Coordinates of C-alpha atoms in Angstrom, one line a residue:
R9 CA 133.0 97.7 118.6
L10 CA 130.6 99.3 121.1
R11 CA 132.9 99.0 123.9
A12 CA 135.9 100.4 122.1
R13 CA 133.6 103.2 120.9
C14 CA 132.9 104.0 124.5
R15 CA 136.6 104.1 125.6
E16 CA 137.9 106.0 122.7
R17 CA 135.7 109.1 123.6
T18 CA 136.0 109.1 127.4
S19 CA 136.1 106.6 130.1
A20 CA 132.9 107.8 131.5
R21 CA 131.0 107.4 128.2
R22 CA 128.2 104.7 128.2
I23 CA 126.1 103.1 125.4
L24 CA 122.5 102.0 125.7
V25 CA 121.2 99.5 123.3
F26 CA 117.5 99.6 123.1
V27 CA 115.7 96.6 121.2
D28 CA 112.0 97.3 120.9
Q29 CA 109.2 95.1 119.8
C30 CA 110.9 91.7 120.6
E31 CA 107.6 89.9 120.0
E32 CA 108.5 90.2 116.3
L33 CA 111.0 87.6 116.7
Y34 CA 108.1 85.0 117.3
T35 CA 105.8 86.3 114.9
L36 CA 108.1 87.1 112.0
V37 CA 110.9 84.7 112.5
S38 CA 110.1 81.0 112.1
D39 CA 113.6 79.5 112.7
P40 CA 114.3 79.0 116.4
R41 CA 117.9 78.8 115.7
E42 CA 117.7 82.4 114.2
R43 CA 116.0 83.5 117.5
A44 CA 118.8 82.0 119.5
A45 CA 121.5 83.6 117.7
F46 CA 119.8 87.1 118.1
W47 CA 119.3 86.5 121.9
A48 CA 122.9 85.3 122.1
C49 CA 124.1 88.5 120.3
I50 CA 122.0 90.6 122.9
C51 CA 123.3 88.6 125.9
G52 CA 127.0 88.9 124.7
A53 CA 126.6 92.7 124.6
A54 CA 125.3 92.8 128.2
D55 CA 127.4 90.0 129.8
E56 CA 129.7 92.1 131.9
A57 CA 128.6 94.4 134.8
S58 CA 131.7 96.6 134.5
S59 CA 131.1 97.2 130.8
P60 CA 130.1 100.6 129.5
L61 CA 127.2 98.9 127.6
R62 CA 123.7 98.4 128.8
V63 CA 121.0 96.6 127.0
I64 CA 117.1 97.1 127.3
S65 CA 114.7 95.0 125.3
S66 CA 111.0 95.3 125.3
I67 CA 108.3 92.7 124.6
R68 CA 104.6 92.5 124.9
S69 CA 103.5 90.8 128.1
D70 CA 101.5 88.2 126.2
F71 CA 104.7 86.9 124.5
L72 CA 106.6 86.3 127.6
D73 CA 105.8 82.7 127.6
R74 CA 107.5 82.1 124.3
I75 CA 111.0 83.0 125.6
V76 CA 111.1 79.6 127.5
E77 CA 112.5 78.0 124.3
D78 CA 115.9 79.8 125.2
R79 CA 116.8 78.8 128.7
Q80 CA 119.9 81.0 128.8
F81 CA 118.1 84.0 127.8
M82 CA 115.1 83.4 130.1
T83 CA 117.7 83.1 133.0
H84 CA 119.2 86.6 132.1
L85 CA 115.8 88.1 131.5
A86 CA 114.4 86.8 135.0
G87 CA 117.0 88.9 136.9
G88 CA 116.0 92.2 135.3
L89 CA 112.4 92.0 134.3
F90 CA 110.2 95.0 134.8
F91 CA 106.5 95.2 134.1
L92 CA 105.4 98.5 132.6
P93 CA 101.8 99.6 133.2
P94 CA 99.7 101.5 130.7
I95 CA 100.6 105.4 130.9
D96 CA 98.0 106.8 133.2
R97 CA 96.4 110.2 133.0
D98 CA 99.1 112.3 134.6
G99 CA 101.8 110.7 132.1
Q100 CA 99.4 111.6 129.1
R101 CA 99.1 115.0 130.4
D102 CA 102.9 115.4 130.7
A103 CA 103.2 113.9 127.2
L104 CA 100.8 116.6 125.9
T105 CA 102.0 119.6 127.8
L106 CA 105.8 119.4 128.6
P107 CA 107.0 119.2 124.9
V108 CA 104.8 122.3 124.1
E109 CA 106.0 124.3 127.2
A110 CA 109.6 123.3 126.3
T111 CA 109.3 125.2 123.0
G112 CA 107.6 128.4 124.7
Y113 CA 104.1 127.6 123.5
R114 CA 101.1 126.8 125.8
F115 CA 97.6 125.3 125.5
E116 CA 94.9 127.9 125.4
S117 CA 93.4 126.5 128.6
A118 CA 93.7 123.7 131.1
A119 CA 90.2 122.7 130.3
M120 CA 91.4 121.9 126.6
V121 CA 94.0 119.5 127.8
E122 CA 91.4 117.9 130.2
A123 CA 89.2 117.5 127.2
M124 CA 91.7 115.8 125.2
L125 CA 92.6 113.4 128.2
D126 CA 88.9 112.6 128.6
E127 CA 88.6 111.4 124.9
L128 CA 91.9 109.4 125.4
A129 CA 90.3 107.8 128.5
R130 CA 87.6 106.2 126.3
T131 CA 90.1 104.5 124.0
N132 CA 91.9 101.2 124.2
N133 CA 95.3 102.2 123.0
P134 CA 95.6 105.9 123.6
L135 CA 99.3 106.7 122.9
P136 CA 99.1 106.6 119.0
L137 CA 96.0 108.8 119.0
L138 CA 97.6 111.2 121.5
Q139 CA 100.7 111.5 119.1
F140 CA 98.7 111.9 116.0
A141 CA 96.3 114.5 117.4
A142 CA 99.1 116.4 119.2
T143 CA 100.9 116.6 115.7
K144 CA 97.8 117.9 114.1
L145 CA 97.2 120.3 116.9
W146 CA 100.9 121.6 116.5
E147 CA 100.7 122.0 112.8
A148 CA 97.5 124.2 113.4
R149 CA 99.2 126.3 116.2
D150 CA 98.9 130.1 116.4
T151 CA 102.6 131.2 115.8
T152 CA 101.8 134.7 116.5
Q153 CA 100.5 134.1 120.2
K154 CA 102.4 130.9 120.5
V155 CA 99.2 129.1 121.5
L156 CA 97.4 125.8 120.8
T157 CA 93.8 126.9 120.5
M158 CA 90.4 125.1 121.3
D159 CA 89.2 126.2 117.9
A160 CA 91.9 124.3 116.1
Y161 CA 91.1 121.4 118.2
Q162 CA 87.5 121.4 117.5
R163 CA 88.1 122.0 113.7
M164 CA 90.2 118.9 113.3
G165 CA 87.4 116.8 115.2
G166 CA 89.1 116.3 118.6
V167 CA 91.4 113.2 119.4
G168 CA 89.5 110.4 117.6
G169 CA 88.1 112.7 114.8
A170 CA 91.5 113.8 113.8
L171 CA 92.7 110.4 112.7
A172 CA 89.4 109.2 111.4
E173 CA 89.1 112.3 109.2
Y174 CA 92.6 112.0 107.9
A175 CA 92.2 108.3 107.3
D176 CA 88.8 109.0 105.4
T177 CA 90.4 111.8 103.4
V178 CA 93.2 109.4 102.2
V179 CA 90.9 106.5 101.4
S180 CA 88.3 108.6 99.7
R181 CA 90.8 109.7 97.0
F182 CA 90.9 106.0 95.8
S183 CA 88.2 104.4 93.3
A184 CA 85.9 101.6 94.8
K185 CA 88.2 99.1 93.4
D186 CA 91.4 100.8 94.8
Q187 CA 89.6 100.9 98.1
R188 CA 89.1 97.2 98.1
L189 CA 92.8 96.8 97.2
C190 CA 93.7 99.2 100.0
R191 CA 91.9 97.0 102.5
A192 CA 93.7 93.9 101.1
I193 CA 97.0 95.5 101.3
F194 CA 96.5 96.5 104.9
L195 CA 95.3 93.1 105.9
R196 CA 98.6 91.6 104.6
L197 CA 100.4 94.0 107.0
V198 CA 99.2 92.6 110.3
T199 CA 99.4 89.1 111.9
P200 CA 96.6 86.9 113.4
E201 CA 98.4 87.9 116.6
R202 CA 97.9 91.7 116.1
T203 CA 101.6 92.5 115.4
R204 CA 103.1 94.0 112.4
A205 CA 103.6 91.7 109.4
V206 CA 106.4 92.6 107.0
A207 CA 105.5 92.3 103.3
N208 CA 107.6 93.3 100.4
L209 CA 106.2 94.8 97.1
R210 CA 106.7 91.7 95.1
E211 CA 104.1 89.9 97.4
L212 CA 101.6 92.9 97.3
V213 CA 101.4 93.2 93.7
T214 CA 99.9 89.6 93.3
L215 CA 96.9 91.0 94.9
D216 CA 95.7 92.3 91.4
E217 CA 96.3 91.5 87.8
Q218 CA 97.4 95.1 87.3
T219 CA 100.5 95.3 89.3
H220 CA 100.9 99.1 88.6
A221 CA 97.6 99.6 90.6
V222 CA 99.0 98.0 93.6
E223 CA 102.3 99.9 93.4
T224 CA 100.5 103.2 93.1
I225 CA 98.3 102.6 96.1
V226 CA 101.2 101.5 98.2
Q227 CA 103.3 104.7 97.1
E228 CA 100.2 107.0 98.0
L229 CA 99.8 105.2 101.4
A230 CA 103.5 105.6 102.1
T231 CA 103.4 109.2 101.3

């Protein structure tokens, strides 16, 4: 179907299939036959060099040893394996400034950008914080001067403060009992291997005798 879609538009059209977070095949899927079927589909989409299709998959490096259970996929992967290092300071600077400049806005000063980068350098996982802080800063932008200001940055508490303050605000709206339920809900949403766990609402409501309390908290968190 994908190949046909390429050909019906134009002979030069290509499609890239990007499969992200493949480590979840091992943390969320218990049946090796299901994993094998999934990899077979992926390999089948990328089994012809002249095809207009290309496939990229990403997996955490600490899960690479898991793929040895599927020899065929391991053979395919070995021929096109690339290790992506963490984004460096220059990459973080581009991630902050280039989208802003593309919309005709600017940061108030270069020192402001460097201050944000200094904060990010002190964190273990900077990208989610960068994204959140940049979003909050954009929401507080000066639309008249088309500037992201240092004053707005300081008022939101900097990079780390922005997320912490927002999280505290959300949780503080809950009662003490609901805060305990909130913690229990979040613990159900992560695996011991520090990856995302999928839990449906039917599972979560068993955390408390009053099922509507859990439903209310989940809806509030989702919002």
